[in-house]
Tab-separated table of N, CA and C in Angstrom:
chain	number	residue	atom	x	y	z
A	1048	MET	N	-8.256	11.783	-6.810
A	1048	MET	CA	-8.332	10.454	-7.308
A	1048	MET	C	-8.956	10.383	-8.677
A	1049	GLY	N	-9.082	11.471	-9.310
A	1049	GLY	CA	-9.594	11.449	-10.657
A	1049	GLY	C	-11.108	11.368	-10.684
A	1050	ASP	N	-11.637	11.486	-11.879
A	1050	ASP	CA	-13.081	11.457	-12.037
A	1050	ASP	C	-13.516	10.305	-12.927
A	1051	MET	N	-12.819	9.176	-12.902
A	1051	MET	CA	-13.210	8.043	-13.721
A	1051	MET	C	-14.578	7.564	-13.252
A	1052	ALA	N	-15.459	7.326	-14.185
A	1052	ALA	CA	-16.834	6.983	-13.848
A	1052	ALA	C	-16.990	5.578	-13.298
A	1053	GLN	N	-16.125	4.669	-13.692
A	1053	GLN	CA	-16.285	3.274	-13.300
A	1053	GLN	C	-15.039	2.798	-12.582
A	1054	GLY	N	-15.214	2.015	-11.542
A	1054	GLY	CA	-14.081	1.335	-10.926
A	1054	GLY	C	-14.021	-0.084	-11.453
A	1055	LEU	N	-12.873	-0.715	-11.364
A	1055	LEU	CA	-12.789	-2.133	-11.688
A	1055	LEU	C	-13.716	-2.849	-10.737
A	1056	GLN	N	-14.558	-3.685	-11.245
A	1056	GLN	CA	-15.438	-4.436	-10.365
A	1056	GLN	C	-14.637	-5.606	-9.821
A	1057	CYS	N	-14.024	-5.394	-8.686
A	1057	CYS	CA	-13.070	-6.357	-8.151
A	1057	CYS	C	-13.281	-6.521	-6.651
A	1058	PRO	N	-14.334	-7.274	-6.237
A	1058	PRO	CA	-14.598	-7.420	-4.816
A	1058	PRO	C	-13.439	-8.045	-4.064
A	1059	GLY	N	-12.581	-8.799	-4.742
A	1059	GLY	CA	-11.432	-9.419	-4.091
A	1059	GLY	C	-10.184	-8.564	-4.168
A	1060	SER	N	-10.346	-7.253	-4.390
A	1060	SER	CA	-9.168	-6.401	-4.569
A	1060	SER	C	-8.255	-6.415	-3.349
A	1061	MET	N	-8.810	-6.531	-2.159
A	1061	MET	CA	-7.950	-6.539	-0.966
A	1061	MET	C	-7.134	-7.821	-0.889
A	1062	SER	N	-7.713	-8.950	-1.286
A	1062	SER	CA	-6.924	-10.182	-1.257
A	1062	SER	C	-5.843	-10.144	-2.334
A	1063	LEU	N	-6.138	-9.550	-3.501
A	1063	LEU	CA	-5.113	-9.384	-4.537
A	1063	LEU	C	-3.993	-8.484	-4.044
A	1064	LEU	N	-4.358	-7.420	-3.355
A	1064	LEU	CA	-3.376	-6.481	-2.828
A	1064	LEU	C	-2.526	-7.135	-1.737
A	1065	PHE	N	-3.151	-7.903	-0.856
A	1065	PHE	CA	-2.396	-8.581	0.190
A	1065	PHE	C	-1.462	-9.634	-0.413
A	1066	ASP	N	-1.922	-10.361	-1.436
A	1066	ASP	CA	-1.055	-11.335	-2.105
A	1066	ASP	C	0.158	-10.640	-2.732
A	1067	ALA	N	-0.070	-9.482	-3.338
A	1067	ALA	CA	1.042	-8.714	-3.911
A	1067	ALA	C	2.010	-8.285	-2.804
A	1068	LEU	N	1.474	-7.862	-1.652
A	1068	LEU	CA	2.330	-7.474	-0.527
A	1068	LEU	C	3.142	-8.658	-0.021
A	1069	ARG	N	2.510	-9.827	0.101
A	1069	ARG	CA	3.253	-11.013	0.572
A	1069	ARG	C	4.439	-11.305	-0.335
A	1070	ASP	N	4.237	-11.209	-1.654
A	1070	ASP	CA	5.353	-11.411	-2.585
A	1070	ASP	C	6.455	-10.384	-2.347
A	1071	LEU	N	6.061	-9.123	-2.216
A	1071	LEU	CA	7.051	-8.051	-2.001
A	1071	LEU	C	7.744	-8.176	-0.653
A	1072	ALA	N	6.994	-8.574	0.364
A	1072	ALA	CA	7.577	-8.698	1.706
A	1072	ALA	C	8.755	-9.660	1.673
A	1073	GLU	N	8.586	-10.756	0.977
A	1073	GLU	CA	9.653	-11.749	0.908
A	1073	GLU	C	10.753	-11.326	-0.054
A	1074	LEU	N	10.385	-10.925	-1.272
A	1074	LEU	CA	11.368	-10.679	-2.322
A	1074	LEU	C	12.076	-9.331	-2.216
A	1075	ALA	N	11.330	-8.255	-1.962
A	1075	ALA	CA	11.920	-6.917	-1.981
A	1075	ALA	C	12.251	-6.374	-0.598
A	1076	LEU	N	11.511	-6.817	0.418
A	1076	LEU	CA	11.725	-6.277	1.757
A	1076	LEU	C	12.511	-7.227	2.661
A	1077	GLY	N	12.712	-8.462	2.217
A	1077	GLY	CA	13.458	-9.434	3.011
A	1077	GLY	C	12.779	-9.802	4.320
A	1078	CYS	N	11.464	-9.788	4.341
A	1078	CYS	CA	10.717	-10.083	5.563
A	1078	CYS	C	10.398	-11.573	5.661
A	1079	ARG	N	10.298	-12.042	6.881
A	1079	ARG	CA	9.950	-13.436	7.129
A	1079	ARG	C	8.468	-13.614	7.412
A	1080	SER	N	7.811	-12.552	7.881
A	1080	SER	CA	6.411	-12.687	8.254
A	1080	SER	C	5.601	-11.538	7.646
A	1081	CYS	N	4.433	-11.880	7.140
A	1081	CYS	CA	3.510	-10.896	6.577
A	1081	CYS	C	2.115	-11.424	6.856
A	1082	ARG	N	1.364	-10.692	7.689
A	1082	ARG	CA	0.036	-11.176	8.069
A	1082	ARG	C	-0.930	-10.010	8.212
A	1083	THR	N	-2.212	-10.339	8.090
A	1083	THR	CA	-3.231	-9.334	8.343
A	1083	THR	C	-3.442	-9.261	9.852
A	1084	LEU	N	-3.910	-8.123	10.315
A	1084	LEU	CA	-4.154	-7.919	11.745
A	1084	LEU	C	-5.639	-8.035	12.046
A	1085	ASP	N	-5.953	-8.598	13.187
A	1085	ASP	CA	-7.334	-8.627	13.665
A	1085	ASP	C	-7.741	-7.210	14.033
A	1086	ALA	N	-9.025	-6.971	14.108
A	1086	ALA	CA	-9.540	-5.632	14.412
A	1086	ALA	C	-8.951	-5.067	15.702
A	1087	GLU	N	-8.802	-5.911	16.738
A	1087	GLU	CA	-8.286	-5.384	18.006
A	1087	GLU	C	-6.795	-5.069	17.947
A	1088	ASP	N	-6.065	-5.659	16.982
A	1088	ASP	CA	-4.636	-5.376	16.819
A	1088	ASP	C	-4.367	-4.253	15.830
A	1089	ALA	N	-5.416	-3.795	15.139
A	1089	ALA	CA	-5.248	-2.813	14.074
A	1089	ALA	C	-4.775	-1.477	14.630
A	1090	PRO	N	-4.013	-0.736	13.814
A	1090	PRO	CA	-3.454	0.530	14.290
A	1090	PRO	C	-4.433	1.684	14.352
A	1091	GLU	N	-5.715	1.485	14.045
A	1091	GLU	CA	-6.666	2.595	14.053
A	1091	GLU	C	-6.734	3.277	15.411
A	1092	ALA	N	-6.547	2.535	16.469
A	1092	ALA	CA	-6.610	3.125	17.798
A	1092	ALA	C	-5.347	3.926	18.119
A	1093	SER	N	-4.318	3.754	17.321
A	1093	SER	CA	-3.053	4.430	17.576
A	1093	SER	C	-3.134	5.902	17.207
A	1094	PRO	N	-2.668	6.787	18.096
A	1094	PRO	CA	-2.678	8.216	17.762
A	1094	PRO	C	-1.738	8.522	16.606
A	1095	GLU	N	-0.760	7.636	16.336
A	1095	GLU	CA	0.182	7.860	15.240
A	1095	GLU	C	-0.506	7.802	13.883
A	1096	LEU	N	-1.610	7.043	13.766
A	1096	LEU	CA	-2.258	6.890	12.471
A	1096	LEU	C	-2.897	8.184	11.999
A	1097	ALA	N	-3.218	9.088	12.880
A	1097	ALA	CA	-3.749	10.386	12.470
A	1097	ALA	C	-2.726	11.134	11.627
A	1098	SER	N	-1.450	10.828	11.810
A	1098	SER	CA	-0.401	11.467	11.022
A	1098	SER	C	0.188	10.489	10.007
A	1099	ALA	N	-0.602	9.492	9.600
A	1099	ALA	CA	-0.122	8.493	8.645
A	1099	ALA	C	0.193	9.131	7.299
A	1100	MET	N	1.084	8.472	6.574
A	1100	MET	CA	1.419	8.912	5.230
A	1100	MET	C	1.587	7.681	4.359
A	1101	GLY	N	1.547	7.880	3.064
A	1101	GLY	CA	1.691	6.752	2.166
A	1101	GLY	C	1.554	7.169	0.724
A	1102	SER	N	1.241	6.198	-0.112
A	1102	SER	CA	1.171	6.452	-1.541
A	1102	SER	C	0.139	5.539	-2.188
A	1103	LEU	N	-0.458	6.035	-3.254
A	1103	LEU	CA	-1.411	5.283	-4.063
A	1103	LEU	C	-0.957	5.306	-5.511
A	1104	VAL	N	-1.315	4.252	-6.248
A	1104	VAL	CA	-1.146	4.235	-7.700
A	1104	VAL	C	-2.482	3.868	-8.315
A	1105	LEU	N	-2.658	4.243	-9.543
A	1105	LEU	CA	-3.857	3.923	-10.297
A	1105	LEU	C	-3.555	2.747	-11.211
A	1106	VAL	N	-4.315	1.672	-11.058
A	1106	VAL	CA	-4.259	0.535	-11.980
A	1106	VAL	C	-5.489	0.699	-12.861
A	1107	SER	N	-5.275	0.915	-14.164
A	1107	SER	CA	-6.423	1.232	-15.010
A	1107	SER	C	-6.316	0.578	-16.380
A	1108	GLY	N	-7.475	0.476	-16.993
A	1108	GLY	CA	-7.605	-0.031	-18.349
A	1108	GLY	C	-8.749	0.697	-19.007
A	1109	SER	N	-9.240	0.171	-20.102
A	1109	SER	CA	-10.300	0.853	-20.843
A	1109	SER	C	-11.567	0.980	-19.983
A	1110	GLY	N	-11.832	2.180	-19.533
A	1110	GLY	CA	-13.032	2.466	-18.760
A	1110	GLY	C	-13.055	1.929	-17.347
A	1111	ALA	N	-11.923	1.501	-16.811
A	1111	ALA	CA	-11.902	0.918	-15.473
A	1111	ALA	C	-10.725	1.475	-14.690
A	1112	ALA	N	-10.909	1.590	-13.375
A	1112	ALA	CA	-9.842	2.130	-12.540
A	1112	ALA	C	-9.925	1.590	-11.123
A	1113	LEU	N	-8.767	1.389	-10.549
A	1113	LEU	CA	-8.644	0.927	-9.173
A	1113	LEU	C	-7.384	1.561	-8.610
A	1114	HIS	N	-7.517	2.277	-7.506
A	1114	HIS	CA	-6.349	2.820	-6.819
A	1114	HIS	C	-5.934	1.833	-5.740
A	1115	VAL	N	-4.645	1.567	-5.631
A	1115	VAL	CA	-4.135	0.700	-4.571
A	1115	VAL	C	-2.913	1.366	-3.960
A	1116	GLY	N	-2.669	1.074	-2.692
A	1116	GLY	CA	-1.501	1.648	-2.056
A	1116	GLY	C	-1.353	1.217	-0.621
A	1117	VAL	N	-0.465	1.932	0.056
A	1117	VAL	CA	-0.097	1.589	1.429
A	1117	VAL	C	0.105	2.877	2.220
A	1118	LEU	N	-0.274	2.845	3.493
A	1118	LEU	CA	0.005	3.959	4.391
A	1118	LEU	C	0.448	3.401	5.729
A	1119	ALA	N	1.173	4.220	6.463
A	1119	ALA	CA	1.672	3.809	7.772
A	1119	ALA	C	2.039	5.050	8.570
A	1120	ALA	N	2.237	4.864	9.852
A	1120	ALA	CA	2.732	5.940	10.702
A	1120	ALA	C	4.144	6.301	10.224
A	1121	PRO	N	4.575	7.546	10.412
A	1121	PRO	CA	5.887	7.961	9.917
A	1121	PRO	C	7.049	7.045	10.315
A	1122	GLY	N	7.077	6.577	11.552
A	1122	GLY	CA	8.152	5.684	11.982
A	1122	GLY	C	8.154	4.367	11.239
A	1123	ASP	N	6.942	3.835	10.971
A	1123	ASP	CA	6.846	2.594	10.210
A	1123	ASP	C	7.192	2.816	8.741
A	1124	CYS	N	6.871	3.994	8.209
A	1124	CYS	CA	7.290	4.317	6.835
A	1124	CYS	C	8.816	4.311	6.738
A	1125	ALA	N	9.477	4.870	7.743
A	1125	ALA	CA	10.950	4.882	7.745
A	1125	ALA	C	11.497	3.459	7.818
A	1126	ARG	N	10.849	2.615	8.596
A	1126	ARG	CA	11.292	1.212	8.693
A	1126	ARG	C	11.074	0.483	7.364
A	1127	LEU	N	9.958	0.749	6.702
A	1127	LEU	CA	9.720	0.158	5.384
A	1127	LEU	C	10.755	0.644	4.374
A	1128	ALA	N	11.102	1.926	4.434
A	1128	ALA	CA	12.130	2.478	3.536
A	1128	ALA	C	13.466	1.769	3.749
A	1129	ARG	N	13.841	1.551	5.000
A	1129	ARG	CA	15.102	0.853	5.277
A	1129	ARG	C	15.061	-0.569	4.734
A	1130	ARG	N	13.915	-1.222	4.826
A	1130	ARG	CA	13.769	-2.578	4.289
A	1130	ARG	C	13.887	-2.577	2.764
A	1131	LEU	N	13.252	-1.603	2.132
A	1131	LEU	CA	13.222	-1.549	0.675
A	1131	LEU	C	14.559	-1.100	0.094
A	1132	LEU	N	15.184	-0.110	0.726
A	1132	LEU	CA	16.381	0.510	0.162
A	1132	LEU	C	17.682	0.067	0.815
A	1133	GLY	N	17.594	-0.641	1.926
A	1133	GLY	CA	18.801	-1.011	2.659
A	1133	GLY	C	19.086	0.003	3.749
A	1134	GLN	N	19.852	-0.403	4.715
A	1134	GLN	CA	20.165	0.465	5.855
A	1134	GLN	C	21.179	1.527	5.431
A	1135	PRO	N	20.847	2.805	5.557
A	1135	PRO	CA	21.820	3.850	5.219
A	1135	PRO	C	22.936	3.913	6.266
A	1136	ALA	N	24.091	4.404	5.858
A	1136	ALA	CA	25.234	4.516	6.768
A	1136	ALA	C	24.892	5.362	7.992
A	1137	SER	N	24.071	6.384	7.809
A	1137	SER	CA	23.718	7.274	8.922
A	1137	SER	C	22.695	6.646	9.861
A	1138	GLY	N	22.084	5.545	9.458
A	1138	GLY	CA	21.061	4.905	10.280
A	1138	GLY	C	19.661	5.404	10.007
A	1139	HIS	N	19.506	6.484	9.242
A	1139	HIS	CA	18.166	6.965	8.898
A	1139	HIS	C	18.192	7.698	7.561
A	1140	PHE	N	17.038	7.743	6.928
A	1140	PHE	CA	16.875	8.444	5.661
A	1140	PHE	C	16.206	9.795	5.911
A	1141	PRO	N	16.521	10.784	5.085
A	1141	PRO	CA	15.768	12.042	5.177
A	1141	PRO	C	14.320	11.807	4.727
A	1142	PRO	N	13.397	12.673	5.135
A	1142	PRO	CA	11.983	12.493	4.786
A	1142	PRO	C	11.727	12.334	3.285
A	1143	SER	N	12.473	13.016	2.442
A	1143	SER	CA	12.244	12.910	0.993
A	1143	SER	C	12.519	11.491	0.482
A	1144	ILE	N	13.501	10.812	1.046
A	1144	ILE	CA	13.818	9.444	0.639
A	1144	ILE	C	12.737	8.487	1.148
A	1145	VAL	N	12.244	8.722	2.351
A	1145	VAL	CA	11.166	7.887	2.893
A	1145	VAL	C	9.918	8.035	2.019
A	1146	ARG	N	9.590	9.276	1.638
A	1146	ARG	CA	8.438	9.498	0.750
A	1146	ARG	C	8.631	8.761	-0.573
A	1147	GLY	N	9.821	8.847	-1.138
A	1147	GLY	CA	10.108	8.156	-2.394
A	1147	GLY	C	9.991	6.646	-2.253
A	1148	ALA	N	10.438	6.109	-1.128
A	1148	ALA	CA	10.340	4.662	-0.891
A	1148	ALA	C	8.881	4.231	-0.771
A	1149	MET	N	8.050	5.035	-0.113
A	1149	MET	CA	6.628	4.698	-0.009
A	1149	MET	C	5.966	4.731	-1.391
A	1150	CYS	N	6.375	5.673	-2.229
A	1150	CYS	CA	5.853	5.724	-3.597
A	1150	CYS	C	6.297	4.492	-4.385
A	1151	GLU	N	7.543	4.107	-4.228
A	1151	GLU	CA	8.041	2.919	-4.918
A	1151	GLU	C	7.312	1.668	-4.439
A	1152	LEU	N	7.058	1.573	-3.157
A	1152	LEU	CA	6.334	0.429	-2.611
A	1152	LEU	C	4.920	0.359	-3.197
A	1153	ALA	N	4.232	1.499	-3.285
A	1153	ALA	CA	2.891	1.521	-3.880
A	1153	ALA	C	2.951	1.119	-5.355
A	1154	TYR	N	3.977	1.577	-6.062
A	1154	TYR	CA	4.121	1.229	-7.480
A	1154	TYR	C	4.340	-0.276	-7.643
A	1155	LEU	N	5.180	-0.850	-6.806
A	1155	LEU	CA	5.420	-2.297	-6.849
A	1155	LEU	C	4.149	-3.077	-6.512
A	1156	LEU	N	3.397	-2.595	-5.519
A	1156	LEU	CA	2.120	-3.234	-5.178
A	1156	LEU	C	1.148	-3.159	-6.355
A	1157	GLY	N	1.094	-2.001	-7.005
A	1157	GLY	CA	0.228	-1.841	-8.175
A	1157	GLY	C	0.597	-2.820	-9.279
A	1158	GLY	N	1.893	-3.020	-9.487
A	1158	GLY	CA	2.339	-3.990	-10.484
A	1158	GLY	C	1.915	-5.407	-10.127
A	1159	GLY	N	1.974	-5.738	-8.845
A	1159	GLY	CA	1.527	-7.063	-8.400
A	1159	GLY	C	0.039	-7.262	-8.598
A	1160	VAL	N	-0.748	-6.227	-8.348
A	1160	VAL	CA	-2.197	-6.314	-8.559
A	1160	VAL	C	-2.486	-6.429	-10.055
A	1161	LYS	N	-1.776	-5.645	-10.866
A	1161	LYS	CA	-1.961	-5.699	-12.319
A	1161	LYS	C	-1.719	-7.117	-12.847
A	1162	ARG	N	-0.641	-7.752	-12.406
A	1162	ARG	CA	-0.356	-9.124	-12.847
A	1162	ARG	C	-1.485	-10.077	-12.460
A	1163	ARG	N	-2.068	-9.859	-11.307
A	1163	ARG	CA	-3.130	-10.748	-10.835
A	1163	ARG	C	-4.473	-10.476	-11.523
A	1164	LEU	N	-4.598	-9.331	-12.183
A	1164	LEU	CA	-5.837	-8.970	-12.878
A	1164	LEU	C	-5.707	-9.092	-14.394
A	1165	ASN	N	-4.746	-9.846	-14.876
A	1165	ASN	CA	-4.509	-9.903	-16.316
A	1165	ASN	C	-5.719	-10.410	-17.097
A	1166	GLN	N	-6.650	-11.103	-16.453
A	1166	GLN	CA	-7.829	-11.620	-17.144
A	1166	GLN	C	-8.826	-10.532	-17.519
A	1167	VAL	N	-8.722	-9.327	-16.941
A	1167	VAL	CA	-9.689	-8.270	-17.261
A	1167	VAL	C	-9.262	-7.432	-18.454
A	1168	GLY	N	-8.132	-7.761	-19.050
A	1168	GLY	CA	-7.659	-7.013	-20.208
A	1168	GLY	C	-6.379	-6.265	-19.894
A	1169	GLU	N	-5.971	-5.469	-20.850
A	1169	GLU	CA	-4.719	-4.735	-20.700
A	1169	GLU	C	-4.878	-3.612	-19.670
A	1170	LEU	N	-3.991	-3.606	-18.708
A	1170	LEU	CA	-4.008	-2.599	-17.642
A	1170	LEU	C	-2.661	-1.904	-17.590
A	1171	SER	N	-2.651	-0.723	-17.040
A	1171	SER	CA	-1.392	-0.019	-16.803
A	1171	SER	C	-1.379	0.488	-15.362
A	1172	VAL	N	-0.176	0.723	-14.863
A	1172	VAL	CA	-0.001	1.258	-13.515
A	1172	VAL	C	0.512	2.682	-13.656
A	1173	GLY	N	-0.230	3.608	-13.098
A	1173	GLY	CA	0.145	5.012	-13.190
A	1173	GLY	C	1.217	5.387	-12.183
A	1174	PRO	N	1.682	6.631	-12.253
A	1174	PRO	CA	2.707	7.080	-11.308
A	1174	PRO	C	2.142	7.162	-9.890
A	1175	PRO	N	2.983	6.921	-8.895
A	1175	PRO	CA	2.499	6.994	-7.511
A	1175	PRO	C	2.186	8.422	-7.099
A	1176	GLU	N	1.211	8.523	-6.213
A	1176	GLU	CA	0.821	9.815	-5.642
A	1176	GLU	C	1.007	9.728	-4.131
A	1177	PHE	N	1.888	10.544	-3.595
A	1177	PHE	CA	2.167	10.544	-2.165
A	1177	PHE	C	1.091	11.352	-1.442
A	1178	PHE	N	0.721	10.913	-0.246
A	1178	PHE	CA	-0.207	11.689	0.581
A	1178	PHE	C	0.256	11.638	2.027
A	1179	ASP	N	-0.134	12.646	2.743
A	1179	ASP	CA	0.231	12.785	4.148
A	1179	ASP	C	-1.030	13.168	4.901
A	1180	GLY	N	-1.477	12.313	5.804
A	1180	GLY	CA	-2.702	12.585	6.544
A	1180	GLY	C	-3.815	11.646	6.126
A	1181	PRO	N	-4.992	11.827	6.675
A	1181	PRO	CA	-6.100	10.911	6.408
A	1181	PRO	C	-6.513	10.946	4.933
A	1182	MET	N	-6.937	9.797	4.438
A	1182	MET	CA	-7.396	9.659	3.055
A	1182	MET	C	-8.908	9.736	2.990
A	1183	LYS	N	-9.406	10.521	2.055
A	1183	LYS	CA	-10.848	10.608	1.836
A	1183	LYS	C	-11.099	10.439	0.343
A	1184	PRO	N	-11.756	9.333	-0.060
A	1184	PRO	CA	-12.007	9.125	-1.486
A	1184	PRO	C	-13.038	10.107	-2.028
A	1185	SER	N	-12.957	10.350	-3.326
A	1185	SER	CA	-13.936	11.201	-4.000
A	1185	SER	C	-15.308	10.554	-3.951
A	1186	SER	N	-16.331	11.351	-4.107
A	1186	SER	CA	-17.701	10.857	-4.103
A	1186	SER	C	-17.870	9.770	-5.163
A	1187	GLY	N	-18.539	8.695	-4.791
A	1187	GLY	CA	-18.789	7.600	-5.716
A	1187	GLY	C	-17.738	6.500	-5.671
A	1188	TRP	N	-16.628	6.732	-5.009
A	1188	TRP	CA	-15.572	5.728	-4.885
A	1188	TRP	C	-15.738	5.017	-3.545
A	1189	VAL	N	-15.398	3.737	-3.515
A	1189	VAL	CA	-15.497	2.936	-2.297
A	1189	VAL	C	-14.089	2.594	-1.837
A	1190	MET	N	-13.791	2.916	-0.584
A	1190	MET	CA	-12.464	2.631	-0.047
A	1190	MET	C	-12.532	1.405	0.856
A	1191	ARG	N	-11.583	0.495	0.649
A	1191	ARG	CA	-11.427	-0.675	1.518
A	1191	ARG	C	-10.014	-0.638	2.067
A	1192	HIS	N	-9.834	-1.229	3.235
A	1192	HIS	CA	-8.488	-1.273	3.798
A	1192	HIS	C	-8.296	-2.545	4.613
A	1193	THR	N	-7.049	-2.933	4.736
A	1193	THR	CA	-6.651	-4.081	5.538
A	1193	THR	C	-5.385	-3.698	6.287
A	1194	HIS	N	-5.392	-3.896	7.584
A	1194	HIS	CA	-4.210	-3.617	8.384
A	1194	HIS	C	-3.303	-4.842	8.352
A	1195	VAL	N	-2.015	-4.589	8.215
A	1195	VAL	CA	-1.051	-5.683	8.090
A	1195	VAL	C	0.132	-5.473	9.034
A	1196	ASP	N	0.820	-6.568	9.296
A	1196	ASP	CA	2.064	-6.558	10.065
A	1196	ASP	C	3.104	-7.277	9.222
A	1197	ILE	N	4.179	-6.574	8.902
A	1197	ILE	CA	5.263	-7.118	8.095
A	1197	ILE	C	6.507	-7.107	8.973
A	1198	ASP	N	6.890	-8.259	9.523
A	1198	ASP	CA	8.024	-8.321	10.460
A	1198	ASP	C	7.936	-7.233	11.528
A	1199	HIS	N	6.775	-7.085	12.141
A	1199	HIS	CA	6.496	-6.128	13.218
A	1199	HIS	C	6.477	-4.670	12.753
A	1200	ILE	N	6.312	-4.458	11.468
A	1200	ILE	CA	6.084	-3.116	10.930
A	1200	ILE	C	4.600	-3.065	10.567
A	1201	ARG	N	3.895	-2.117	11.160
A	1201	ARG	CA	2.454	-2.010	10.917
A	1201	ARG	C	2.190	-1.057	9.754
A	1202	ALA	N	1.241	-1.465	8.901
A	1202	ALA	CA	0.866	-0.647	7.751
A	1202	ALA	C	-0.593	-0.950	7.431
A	1203	THR	N	-1.148	-0.161	6.537
A	1203	THR	CA	-2.512	-0.356	6.078
A	1203	THR	C	-2.513	-0.379	4.558
A	1204	LEU	N	-3.052	-1.446	3.994
A	1204	LEU	CA	-3.235	-1.535	2.553
A	1204	LEU	C	-4.557	-0.879	2.212
A	1205	ILE	N	-4.586	-0.136	1.104
A	1205	ILE	CA	-5.776	0.626	0.707
A	1205	ILE	C	-6.151	0.262	-0.728
A	1206	SER	N	-7.426	0.099	-0.946
A	1206	SER	CA	-7.972	-0.102	-2.288
A	1206	SER	C	-9.144	0.855	-2.435
A	1207	VAL	N	-9.133	1.634	-3.493
A	1207	VAL	CA	-10.222	2.572	-3.750
A	1207	VAL	C	-10.781	2.258	-5.134
A	1208	GLU	N	-12.056	1.863	-5.145
A	1208	GLU	CA	-12.714	1.472	-6.406
A	1208	GLU	C	-13.833	2.432	-6.723
């Protein structure tokens, strides 16, 4: 996650990220429902989350950085890919296409967060970084997450400051 000394001081980063997801859910994923999950509904108890995968992007400006992204169980990643890219003729995408779709989703989320943070100055969205397995932020970084349900697809939004 890099060695940037300062994170964007953005205590509302999760609400910005969720707002960006709501826009994408409707516009890019064609979803009718997008909501946060209560703690008891969250996928943390699911054994599938141990094998979660996803992508992060860096939203950064002069001396500031914030990583944002999304992760989900492999089956939910495939469902998100089908929503983002359309249903393939074969009914499923190969793993490389699913990984690419998760990276694209993180990039789109980063763009939504960037638009919402325009008051902090000029920001850029870096290339997505795919990961497979549990996320552990570097020392000094604070990770926040929110579990979401997008038309019955479970995912976790991540913000690392």
